[in-house]
Coordinates of C-alpha atoms and ligand atoms in Angstrom, one line a residue:
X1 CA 8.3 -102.0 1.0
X2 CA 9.4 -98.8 1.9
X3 CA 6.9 -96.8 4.4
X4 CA 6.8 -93.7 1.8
X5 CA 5.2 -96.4 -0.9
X6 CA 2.8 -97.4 1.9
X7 CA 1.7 -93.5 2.2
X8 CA 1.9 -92.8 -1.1
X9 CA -0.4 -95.8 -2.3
X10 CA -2.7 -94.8 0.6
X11 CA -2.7 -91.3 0.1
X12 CA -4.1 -91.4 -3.5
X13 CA -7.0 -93.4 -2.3
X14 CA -8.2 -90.0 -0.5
X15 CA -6.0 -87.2 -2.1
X16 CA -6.2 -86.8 -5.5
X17 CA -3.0 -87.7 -7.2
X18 CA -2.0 -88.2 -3.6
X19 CA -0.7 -84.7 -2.5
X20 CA -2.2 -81.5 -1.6
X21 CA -0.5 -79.1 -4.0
X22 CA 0.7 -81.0 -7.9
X23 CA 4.2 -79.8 -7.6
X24 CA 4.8 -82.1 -4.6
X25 CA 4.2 -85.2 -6.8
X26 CA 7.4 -86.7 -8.8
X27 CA 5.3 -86.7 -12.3
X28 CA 8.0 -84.8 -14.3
X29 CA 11.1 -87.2 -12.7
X30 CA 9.1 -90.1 -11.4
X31 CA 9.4 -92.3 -8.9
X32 CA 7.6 -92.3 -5.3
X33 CA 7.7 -88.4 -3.2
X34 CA 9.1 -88.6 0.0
X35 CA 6.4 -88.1 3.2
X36 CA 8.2 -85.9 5.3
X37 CA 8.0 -86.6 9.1
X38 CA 9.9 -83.4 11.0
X39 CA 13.1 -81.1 10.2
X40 CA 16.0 -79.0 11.8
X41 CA 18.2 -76.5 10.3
X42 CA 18.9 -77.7 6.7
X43 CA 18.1 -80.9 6.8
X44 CA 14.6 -82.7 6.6
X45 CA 13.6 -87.1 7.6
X46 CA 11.1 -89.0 5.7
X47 CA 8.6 -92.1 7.1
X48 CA 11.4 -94.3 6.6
X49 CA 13.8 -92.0 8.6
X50 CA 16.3 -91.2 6.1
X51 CA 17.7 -87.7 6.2
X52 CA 17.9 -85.2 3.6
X53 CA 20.0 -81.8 3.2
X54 CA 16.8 -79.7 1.8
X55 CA 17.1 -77.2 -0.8
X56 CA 13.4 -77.1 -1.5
X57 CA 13.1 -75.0 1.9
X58 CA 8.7 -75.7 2.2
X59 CA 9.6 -73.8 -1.9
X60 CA 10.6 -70.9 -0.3
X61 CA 10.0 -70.0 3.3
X62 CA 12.4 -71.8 5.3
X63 CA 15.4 -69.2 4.8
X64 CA 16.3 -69.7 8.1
X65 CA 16.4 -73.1 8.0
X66 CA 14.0 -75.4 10.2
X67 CA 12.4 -74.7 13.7
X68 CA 14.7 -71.2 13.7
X69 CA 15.4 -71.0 17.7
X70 CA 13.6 -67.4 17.6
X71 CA 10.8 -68.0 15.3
X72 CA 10.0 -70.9 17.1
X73 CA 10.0 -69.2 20.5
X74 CA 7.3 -66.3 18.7
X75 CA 5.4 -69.1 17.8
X76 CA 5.0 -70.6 21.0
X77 CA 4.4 -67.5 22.7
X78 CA 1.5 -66.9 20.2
X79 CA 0.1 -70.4 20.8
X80 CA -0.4 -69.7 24.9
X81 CA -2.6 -66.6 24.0
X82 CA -5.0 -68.0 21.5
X83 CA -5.2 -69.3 18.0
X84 CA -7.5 -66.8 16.2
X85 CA -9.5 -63.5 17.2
X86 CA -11.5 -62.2 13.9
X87 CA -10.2 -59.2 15.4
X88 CA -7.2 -56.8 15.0
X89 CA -4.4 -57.7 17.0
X90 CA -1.1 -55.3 17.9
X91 CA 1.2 -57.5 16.1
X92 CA -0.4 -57.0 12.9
X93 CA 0.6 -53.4 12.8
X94 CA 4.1 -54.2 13.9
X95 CA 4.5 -56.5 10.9
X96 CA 2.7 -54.1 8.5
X97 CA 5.4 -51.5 9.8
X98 CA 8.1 -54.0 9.4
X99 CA 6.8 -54.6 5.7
X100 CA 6.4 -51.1 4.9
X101 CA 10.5 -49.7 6.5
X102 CA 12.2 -53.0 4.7
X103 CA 9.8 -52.8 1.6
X104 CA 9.7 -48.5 1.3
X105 CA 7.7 -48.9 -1.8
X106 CA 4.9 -50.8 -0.1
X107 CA 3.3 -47.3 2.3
X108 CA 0.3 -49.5 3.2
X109 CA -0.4 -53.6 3.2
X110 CA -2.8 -56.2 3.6
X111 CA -2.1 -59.8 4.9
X112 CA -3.5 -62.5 3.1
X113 CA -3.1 -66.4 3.6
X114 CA -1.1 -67.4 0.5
X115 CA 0.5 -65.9 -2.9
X116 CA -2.6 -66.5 -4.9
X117 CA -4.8 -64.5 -2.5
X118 CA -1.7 -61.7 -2.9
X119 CA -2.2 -61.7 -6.3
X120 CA -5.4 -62.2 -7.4
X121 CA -6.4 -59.6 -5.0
X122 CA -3.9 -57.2 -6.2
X123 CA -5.1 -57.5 -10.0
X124 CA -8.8 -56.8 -8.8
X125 CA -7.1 -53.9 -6.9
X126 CA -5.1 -52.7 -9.9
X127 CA -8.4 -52.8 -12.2
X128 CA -10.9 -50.7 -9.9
X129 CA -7.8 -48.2 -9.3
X130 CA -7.2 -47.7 -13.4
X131 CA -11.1 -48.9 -14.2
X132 CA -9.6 -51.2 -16.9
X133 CA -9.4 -54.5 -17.5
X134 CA -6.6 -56.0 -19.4
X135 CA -3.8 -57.7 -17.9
X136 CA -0.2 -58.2 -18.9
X137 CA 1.9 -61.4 -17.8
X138 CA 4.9 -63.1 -18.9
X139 CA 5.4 -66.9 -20.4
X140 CA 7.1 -69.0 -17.4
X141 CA 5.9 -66.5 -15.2
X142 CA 3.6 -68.1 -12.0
X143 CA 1.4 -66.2 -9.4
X144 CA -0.6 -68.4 -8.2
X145 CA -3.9 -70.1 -9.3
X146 CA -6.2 -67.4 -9.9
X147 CA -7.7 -68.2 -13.3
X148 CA -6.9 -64.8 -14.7
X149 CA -3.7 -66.0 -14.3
X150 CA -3.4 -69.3 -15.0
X151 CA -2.2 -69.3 -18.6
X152 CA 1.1 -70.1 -19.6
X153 CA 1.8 -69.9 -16.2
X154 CA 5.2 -71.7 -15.0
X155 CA 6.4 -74.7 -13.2
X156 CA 3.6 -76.7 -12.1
X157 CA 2.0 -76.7 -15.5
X158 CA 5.3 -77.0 -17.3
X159 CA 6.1 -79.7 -15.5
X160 CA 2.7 -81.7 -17.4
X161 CA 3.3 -80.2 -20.5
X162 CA 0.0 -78.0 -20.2
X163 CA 0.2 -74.2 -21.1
X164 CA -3.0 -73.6 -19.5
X165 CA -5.5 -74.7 -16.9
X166 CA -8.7 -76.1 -18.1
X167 CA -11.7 -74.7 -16.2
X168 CA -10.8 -71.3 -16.9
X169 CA -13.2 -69.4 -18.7
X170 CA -12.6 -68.3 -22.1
X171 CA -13.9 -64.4 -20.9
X172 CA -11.5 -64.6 -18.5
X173 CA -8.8 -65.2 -20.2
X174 CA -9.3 -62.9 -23.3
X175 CA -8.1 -60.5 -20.5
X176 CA -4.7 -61.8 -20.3
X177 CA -2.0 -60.9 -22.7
X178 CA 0.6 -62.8 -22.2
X179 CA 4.3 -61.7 -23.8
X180 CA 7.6 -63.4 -23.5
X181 CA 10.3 -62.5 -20.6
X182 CA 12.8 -60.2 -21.4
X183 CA 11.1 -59.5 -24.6
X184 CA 11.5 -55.4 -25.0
X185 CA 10.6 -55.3 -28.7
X186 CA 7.5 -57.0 -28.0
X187 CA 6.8 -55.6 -24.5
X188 CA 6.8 -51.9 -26.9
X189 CA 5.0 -53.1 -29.5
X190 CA 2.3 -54.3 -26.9
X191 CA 1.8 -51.1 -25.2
X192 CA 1.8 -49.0 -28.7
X193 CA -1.1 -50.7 -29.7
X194 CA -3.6 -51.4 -26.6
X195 CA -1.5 -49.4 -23.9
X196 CA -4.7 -47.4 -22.7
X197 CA -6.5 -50.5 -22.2
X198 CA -3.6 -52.0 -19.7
X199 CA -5.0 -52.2 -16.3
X200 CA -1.7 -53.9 -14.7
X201 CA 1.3 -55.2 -16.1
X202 CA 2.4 -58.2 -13.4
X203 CA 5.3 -59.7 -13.4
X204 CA 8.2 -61.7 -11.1
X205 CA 11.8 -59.1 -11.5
X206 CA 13.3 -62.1 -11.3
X207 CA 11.5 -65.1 -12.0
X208 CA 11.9 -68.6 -10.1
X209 CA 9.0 -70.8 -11.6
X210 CA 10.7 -71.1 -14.7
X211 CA 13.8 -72.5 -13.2
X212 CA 15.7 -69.0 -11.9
X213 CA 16.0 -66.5 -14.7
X214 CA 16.5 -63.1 -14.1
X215 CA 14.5 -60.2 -15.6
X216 CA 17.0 -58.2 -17.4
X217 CA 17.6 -54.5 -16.2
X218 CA 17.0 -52.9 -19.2
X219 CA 13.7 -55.2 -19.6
X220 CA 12.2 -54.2 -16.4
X221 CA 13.3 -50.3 -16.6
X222 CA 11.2 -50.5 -19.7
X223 CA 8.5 -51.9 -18.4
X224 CA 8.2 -49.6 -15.4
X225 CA 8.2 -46.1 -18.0
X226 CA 5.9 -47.8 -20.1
X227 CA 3.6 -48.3 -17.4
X228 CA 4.1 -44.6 -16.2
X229 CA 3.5 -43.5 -19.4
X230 CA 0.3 -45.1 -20.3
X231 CA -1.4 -45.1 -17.6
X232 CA -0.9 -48.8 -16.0
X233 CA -0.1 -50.0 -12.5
X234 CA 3.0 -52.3 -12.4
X235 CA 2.9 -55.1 -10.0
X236 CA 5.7 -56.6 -8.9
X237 CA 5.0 -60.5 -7.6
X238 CA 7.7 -60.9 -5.0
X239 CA 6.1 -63.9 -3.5
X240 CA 9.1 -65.9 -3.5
X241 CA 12.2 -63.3 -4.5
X242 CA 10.9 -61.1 -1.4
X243 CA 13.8 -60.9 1.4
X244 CA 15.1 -63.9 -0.4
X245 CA 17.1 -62.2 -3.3
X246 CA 18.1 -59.1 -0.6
X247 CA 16.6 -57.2 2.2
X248 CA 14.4 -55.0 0.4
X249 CA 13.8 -57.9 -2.6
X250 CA 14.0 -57.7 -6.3
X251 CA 13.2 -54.3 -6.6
X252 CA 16.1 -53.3 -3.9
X253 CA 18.4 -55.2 -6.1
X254 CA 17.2 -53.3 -9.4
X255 CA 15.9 -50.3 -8.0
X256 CA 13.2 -50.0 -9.6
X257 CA 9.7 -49.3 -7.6
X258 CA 7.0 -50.7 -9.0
X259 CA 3.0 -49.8 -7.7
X260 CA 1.8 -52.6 -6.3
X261 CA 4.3 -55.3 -4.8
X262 CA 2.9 -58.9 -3.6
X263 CA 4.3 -61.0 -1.0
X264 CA 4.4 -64.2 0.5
X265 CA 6.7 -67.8 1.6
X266 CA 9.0 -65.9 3.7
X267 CA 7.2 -63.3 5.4
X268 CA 4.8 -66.1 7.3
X269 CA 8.3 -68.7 8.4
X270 CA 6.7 -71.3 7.2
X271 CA 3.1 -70.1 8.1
X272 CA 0.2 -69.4 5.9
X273 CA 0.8 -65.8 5.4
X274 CA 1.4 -63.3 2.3
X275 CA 0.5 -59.7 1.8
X276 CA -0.2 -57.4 -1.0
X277 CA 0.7 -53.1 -0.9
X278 CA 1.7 -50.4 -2.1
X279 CA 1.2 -46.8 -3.1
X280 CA -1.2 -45.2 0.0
X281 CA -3.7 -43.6 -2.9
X282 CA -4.2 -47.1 -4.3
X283 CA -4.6 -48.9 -1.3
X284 CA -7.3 -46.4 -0.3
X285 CA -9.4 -47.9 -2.9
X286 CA -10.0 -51.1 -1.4
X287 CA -12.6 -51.8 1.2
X288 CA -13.4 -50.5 4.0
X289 CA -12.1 -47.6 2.5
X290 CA -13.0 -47.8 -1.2
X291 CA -15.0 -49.8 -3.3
X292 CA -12.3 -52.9 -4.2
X293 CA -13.6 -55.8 -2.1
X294 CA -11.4 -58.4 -0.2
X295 CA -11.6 -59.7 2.4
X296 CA -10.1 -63.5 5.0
X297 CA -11.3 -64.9 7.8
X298 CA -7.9 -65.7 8.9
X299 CA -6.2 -63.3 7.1
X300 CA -3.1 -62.2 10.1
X301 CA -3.5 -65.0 11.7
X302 CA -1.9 -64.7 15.1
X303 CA 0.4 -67.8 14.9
X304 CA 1.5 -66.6 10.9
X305 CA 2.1 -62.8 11.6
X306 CA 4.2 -64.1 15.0
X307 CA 6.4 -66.5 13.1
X308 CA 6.5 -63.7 9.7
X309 CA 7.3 -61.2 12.1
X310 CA 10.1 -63.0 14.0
X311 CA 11.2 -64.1 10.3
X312 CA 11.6 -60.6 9.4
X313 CA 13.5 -59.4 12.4
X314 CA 15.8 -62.5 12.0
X315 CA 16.7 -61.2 8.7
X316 CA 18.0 -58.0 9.5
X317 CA 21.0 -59.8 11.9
X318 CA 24.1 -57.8 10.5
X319 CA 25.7 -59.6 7.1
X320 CA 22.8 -62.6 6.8
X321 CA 22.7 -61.5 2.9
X322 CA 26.2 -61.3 3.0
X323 CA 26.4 -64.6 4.6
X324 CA 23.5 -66.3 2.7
X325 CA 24.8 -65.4 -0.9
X326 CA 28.4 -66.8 0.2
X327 CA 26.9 -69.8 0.8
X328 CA 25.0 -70.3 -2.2
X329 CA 27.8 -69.2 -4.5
X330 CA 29.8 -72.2 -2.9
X331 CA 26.9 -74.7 -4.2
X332 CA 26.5 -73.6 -7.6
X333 CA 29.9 -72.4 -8.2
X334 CA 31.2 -75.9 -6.5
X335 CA 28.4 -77.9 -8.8
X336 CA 29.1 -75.6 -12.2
X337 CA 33.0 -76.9 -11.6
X338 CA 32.0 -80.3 -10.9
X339 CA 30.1 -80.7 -14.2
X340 CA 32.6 -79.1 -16.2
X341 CA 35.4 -81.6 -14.9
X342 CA 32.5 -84.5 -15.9
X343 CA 32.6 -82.5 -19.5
X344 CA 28.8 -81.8 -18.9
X345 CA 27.2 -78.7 -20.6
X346 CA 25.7 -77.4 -17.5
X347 CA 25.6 -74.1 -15.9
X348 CA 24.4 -72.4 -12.8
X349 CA 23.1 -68.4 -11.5
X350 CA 22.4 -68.0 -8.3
X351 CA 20.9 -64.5 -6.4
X352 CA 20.6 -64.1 -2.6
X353 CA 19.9 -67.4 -1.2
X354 CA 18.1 -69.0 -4.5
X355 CA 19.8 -70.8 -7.0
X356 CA 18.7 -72.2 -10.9
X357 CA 20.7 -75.3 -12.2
X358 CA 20.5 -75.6 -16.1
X359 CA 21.9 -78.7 -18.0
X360 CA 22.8 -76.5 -20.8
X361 CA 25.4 -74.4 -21.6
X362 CA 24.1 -70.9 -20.6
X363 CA 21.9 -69.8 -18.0
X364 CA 18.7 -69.3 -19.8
X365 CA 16.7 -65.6 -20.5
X366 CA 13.0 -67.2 -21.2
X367 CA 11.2 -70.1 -20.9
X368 CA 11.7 -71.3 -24.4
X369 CA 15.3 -71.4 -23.8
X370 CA 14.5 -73.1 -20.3
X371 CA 12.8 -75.7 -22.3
X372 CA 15.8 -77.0 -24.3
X373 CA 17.5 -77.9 -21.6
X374 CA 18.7 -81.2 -21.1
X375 CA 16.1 -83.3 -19.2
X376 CA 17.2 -86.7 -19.0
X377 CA 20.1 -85.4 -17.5
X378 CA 18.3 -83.7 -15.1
X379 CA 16.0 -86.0 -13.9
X380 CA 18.7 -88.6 -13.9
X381 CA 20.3 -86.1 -11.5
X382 CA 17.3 -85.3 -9.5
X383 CA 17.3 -89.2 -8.7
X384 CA 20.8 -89.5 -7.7
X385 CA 21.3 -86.9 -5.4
X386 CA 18.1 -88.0 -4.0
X387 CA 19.5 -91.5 -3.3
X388 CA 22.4 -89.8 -1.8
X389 CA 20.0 -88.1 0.3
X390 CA 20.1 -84.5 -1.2
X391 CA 16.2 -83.2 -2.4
X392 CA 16.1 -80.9 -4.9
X393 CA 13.3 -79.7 -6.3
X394 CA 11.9 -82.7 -8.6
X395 CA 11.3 -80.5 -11.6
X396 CA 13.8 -78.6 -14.1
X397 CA 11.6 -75.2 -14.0
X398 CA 12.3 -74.7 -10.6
X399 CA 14.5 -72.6 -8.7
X400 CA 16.7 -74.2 -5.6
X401 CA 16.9 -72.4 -1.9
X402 CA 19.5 -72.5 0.8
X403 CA 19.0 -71.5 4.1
X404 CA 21.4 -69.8 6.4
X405 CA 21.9 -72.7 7.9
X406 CA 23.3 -74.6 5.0
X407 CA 26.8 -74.4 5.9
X408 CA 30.2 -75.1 4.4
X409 CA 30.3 -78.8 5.4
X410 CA 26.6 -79.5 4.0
X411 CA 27.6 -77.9 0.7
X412 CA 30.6 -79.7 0.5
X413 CA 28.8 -83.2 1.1
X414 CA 26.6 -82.0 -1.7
X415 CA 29.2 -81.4 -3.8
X416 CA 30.5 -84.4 -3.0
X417 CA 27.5 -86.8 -3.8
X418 CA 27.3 -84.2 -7.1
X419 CA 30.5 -85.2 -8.9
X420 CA 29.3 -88.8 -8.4
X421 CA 25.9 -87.8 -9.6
X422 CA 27.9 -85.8 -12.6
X423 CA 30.3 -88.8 -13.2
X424 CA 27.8 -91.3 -13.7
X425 CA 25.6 -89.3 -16.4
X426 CA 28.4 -89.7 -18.9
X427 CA 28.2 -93.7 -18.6
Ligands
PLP1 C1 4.6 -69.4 -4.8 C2 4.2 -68.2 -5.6 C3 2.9 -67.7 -5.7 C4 1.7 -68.4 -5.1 O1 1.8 -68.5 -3.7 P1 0.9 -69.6 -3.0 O2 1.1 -69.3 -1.5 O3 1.4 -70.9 -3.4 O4 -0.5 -69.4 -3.4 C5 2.7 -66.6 -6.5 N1 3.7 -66.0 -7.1 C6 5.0 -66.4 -7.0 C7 6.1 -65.7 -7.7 C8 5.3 -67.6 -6.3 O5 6.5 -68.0 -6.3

C-alpha cells in the first residue's frame, strides 16, 4: 500500500475528513491526496517520494517557487532573533511601506494572519465607516470563511455541490446580496433600488475561485461609479490576484482604485500573513484610532512579514512579470493546442502567473457558465497528469499558478504528459 493511503487512513482518525482546510481533499475528483513531504523550485515529493511539477503553488503564494534562495535567507535571519514579540517590530513598517509604494491605493494597512481575517475585518471596517449594513458579493466569488460571506461563495463549496454554509445565521445572511459576475444590468438595477443601504460592495477584479474568470472592464468601471455615487465603499479582495496578476494587482491591470483593497498568499511567501488598507480617512476609523475593533495576537508575525517582505522585493527584479506571463502563456497556449489536435472542446485564459483551464469551448464570464463545463473530462484529466506526476488543482473551479521558476523544459514535460492525458479522453 502506498505510504499516502497509510496517512490518509490515519489522518481521518484525528482530522476530520483528514485534512486541515476541505479543498486539500480529492472529494470532487477522488481518489487518495497526496501528503507532501518537502519542495524546491517548481516541483514538490510526496510520502512515497514521487515528484511532482506543482501548479497549485501552497494555492497561491509560492510565486517564486519553493525555498526562494532570498526569502529563505530573510527567514532564517528572522528565526536567530526570536519568534514573536506582541510588540511592533521595524520590519513591519518597511513592509507596510512596501505595501502602500507597490499598492498606491492602499495609504495605510493592517497585517492580518490569513485572507479571511483580511476580509472579514475589512467588511466590519467598511460598515462602521458608511454606518450601514448591507453587503454586496458576487456568485463564484470566495473571500474567505467569514459567515457574512459564506454564501454562494466559490470553489470549496462548489466543489460539494453546496451554495451555502450551514451554521450561518439566517440574520447574518439577510445582509448579503449576492448578484451574478459580470452582470451590469443587474448590478444597476441593485443599486437603484437599495443603493443607500449598501455598506460595501466586495468583490475579486478578477476572480480565481470560480476557475479564472476575469471581471469585465466595463463590469468593474461600473461598479466603482456606482459605488461613488451612492455612497458605498468598494472593496477589492486581492488575496490571491495581488502581485500575482502584475505588480500593482488587479486594479493596476484595470486601473481602477477601489477603497478598501485586501491582501494575502503572496505577500507572507508561504507564511501566514495577509493585510487589509486603504484610503487614510477610513483606516482612521479602526482602533486604536476609531471605534472599528480588530485586533491578532500574531498579527506581523516576525518570521511572516520577513519572508512577505523578501517576497515583495523579489518581485520587483527587472522583467519577472514579463518573464512570468511568458511562461504561463507557453502552458496554456501549448495545452489549448494540444486539445484542439485531440479535437477536444477545451479552452484556456491565463493573467500574470495564474492560469484557468475550461473543458469547453470558451473561456467562461460567470459561474453558471463555469458549471457546464465538461467534468468527466476534467477529472479524468486531473488523474492522468497526476499519474504522470503533474498536480493540478483537484477541482474544476479553480484557478492554476506557475512560479517563476517553472521553466521552458517543465512546461514542455507538461505538455508532453498533456497530449497523452488529451489523447486518451477521446478513447
Ligand atoms: C484564498 C482567498 C481568501 C481566503 O484567504 P485564507 O488565507 O485562506 O483565509 C480570500 N479571498 C480570496 C480571493 C482568496 O483567494
Amino acid at each position: 500500500m502506498s505510504r499516502n493511503h497509510e496517512l490518509f487512513a490515519r489522518a481521518q482518525k484525528t482530522i476530520p475528513g483528514g485534512v486541515n482546510s476541505p479543498v486539500r481533499a480529492f472529494r470532487s475528483v477522488g481518489g487518495t491526496p497526496c501528503f507532501i513531504k518537502r519542495a524546491l523550485g517548481p516541483h514538490f515529493w510526496d510520502a512515497d517520494g514521487k515528484r511532482y511539477v506543482d501548479y497549485i503553488g501552497s494555492w497561491g503564494p509560492m510565486i517564486l517557487g519553493h525555498l526562494d534562495a532570498q526569502v529563505l535567507a530573510a527567514v532564517e535571519t528572522a528565526l536567530t532573533h526570536g519568534f514573536s514579540f506582541g510588540t511592533p517590530t521595524e520590519a513591519e513598517i518597511e513592509i507596510a511601506e512596501e505595501i502602500c509604494k507597490l499598492v498606491p491605493s492602499i495609504e495605510q494597512v493592517r497585517l492580518v494572519c490569513s485572507g479571511t481575517e483580511a476580509t472579514m475585518s475589512a467588511l466590519r471596517l467598511a460598515r462602521g465607516f458608511t454606518k450601514r449594513q448591507r453587503i454586496i458579493k458576487f456568485e463564484g466569488c470566495y473571500h474567505g470563511h467569514a459567515d457574512s460571506l459564506l454564501i454562494k461563495a466559490g470553489s470549496g463549496l462548489l466543489s460539494f455541490g453546496q451554495p451555502t454554509s450551514a451554521g450561518v445565521p439566517d440574520t447574518v445572511a439577510q445582509h448579503t446580496t449576492v448578484l451574478e459576475y459580470n452582470n451590469l444590468e443587474q448590478l444597476s438595477e441593485t443599486f437603484a433600488s437599495i443603493g443607500a443601504e449598501i455598506a460595501a460592495v466586495i468583490v475579486e477584479p478578477i476572480a480565481g475561485n470560480m476557475n479564472l474568470v476575469r471581471g469585465a472592464p466595463t463590469f468593474l468601471q461600473k461598479l466603482r461609479e456606482l459605488c461613488t455615487q451612492h455612497g458605498a465603499l468598494l472593496i477589492f479582495d486581492e488575496v490571491m490576484s495581488g502581485f500575482r496578476v502584475a505588480l500593482g494587482g488587479a486594479q493596476a491591470l484595470y486601473n481602477i482604485t477601489p477603497d478598501l483593497t485586501c491582501l494575502g498568499k503572496i505577500i507572507g511567501g508561504g507564511m501566514p500573513a495577509a493585510a487589509f488598507g486603504g484610503r487614510r480617512e477610513i483606516m482612521a476609523h479602526l482602533a486604536p484610532l476609531g471605534a472599528v475593533y480588530q485586533a491578532g495576537t500574531l498579527a506581523g508575525n516576525p518570521l511572516a512579514v520577513a519572508a512577505g517582505l523578501a517576497t515583495l522585493k523579489r518581485l520587483q527584479a527587472p522583467n519577472f512579470y514579463e518573464q512570468l506571463q511568458t511562461q504561463t502563456a507557453r502552458l496554456t497556449e501549448g495545452l489549448a493546442q494540444a486539445a484542439r489536435a485531440a479535437g477536444l472542446a477545451f479552452s484556456t485564459d491565463h493573467i500574470g502567473g495564474m492560469f484557468g483551464l475550461y473543458f469547453t469551448a470558451r473561456p467562461p464570464t460567470c459561474l453558471a457558465e463555469v458549471a457546464n463545463c465538461n467534468l468527466e473530462h476534467f477529472n479524468a484529466f486531473f488523474h492522468h497528469m497526476l499519474a504522470a506526476g503533474f498536480y493540478f488543482a483537484p477541482s474544476a473551479y479553480e484557478a492554476g499558478f506557475v512560479s517563476i521558476t517553472h521553466d521552458a523544459a517543465v512546461i514542455d514535460a507538461t505538455l508532453t504528459a498533456a497530449r497523452a492525458a488529451f489523447s486518451a479522453l477521446n478513447d
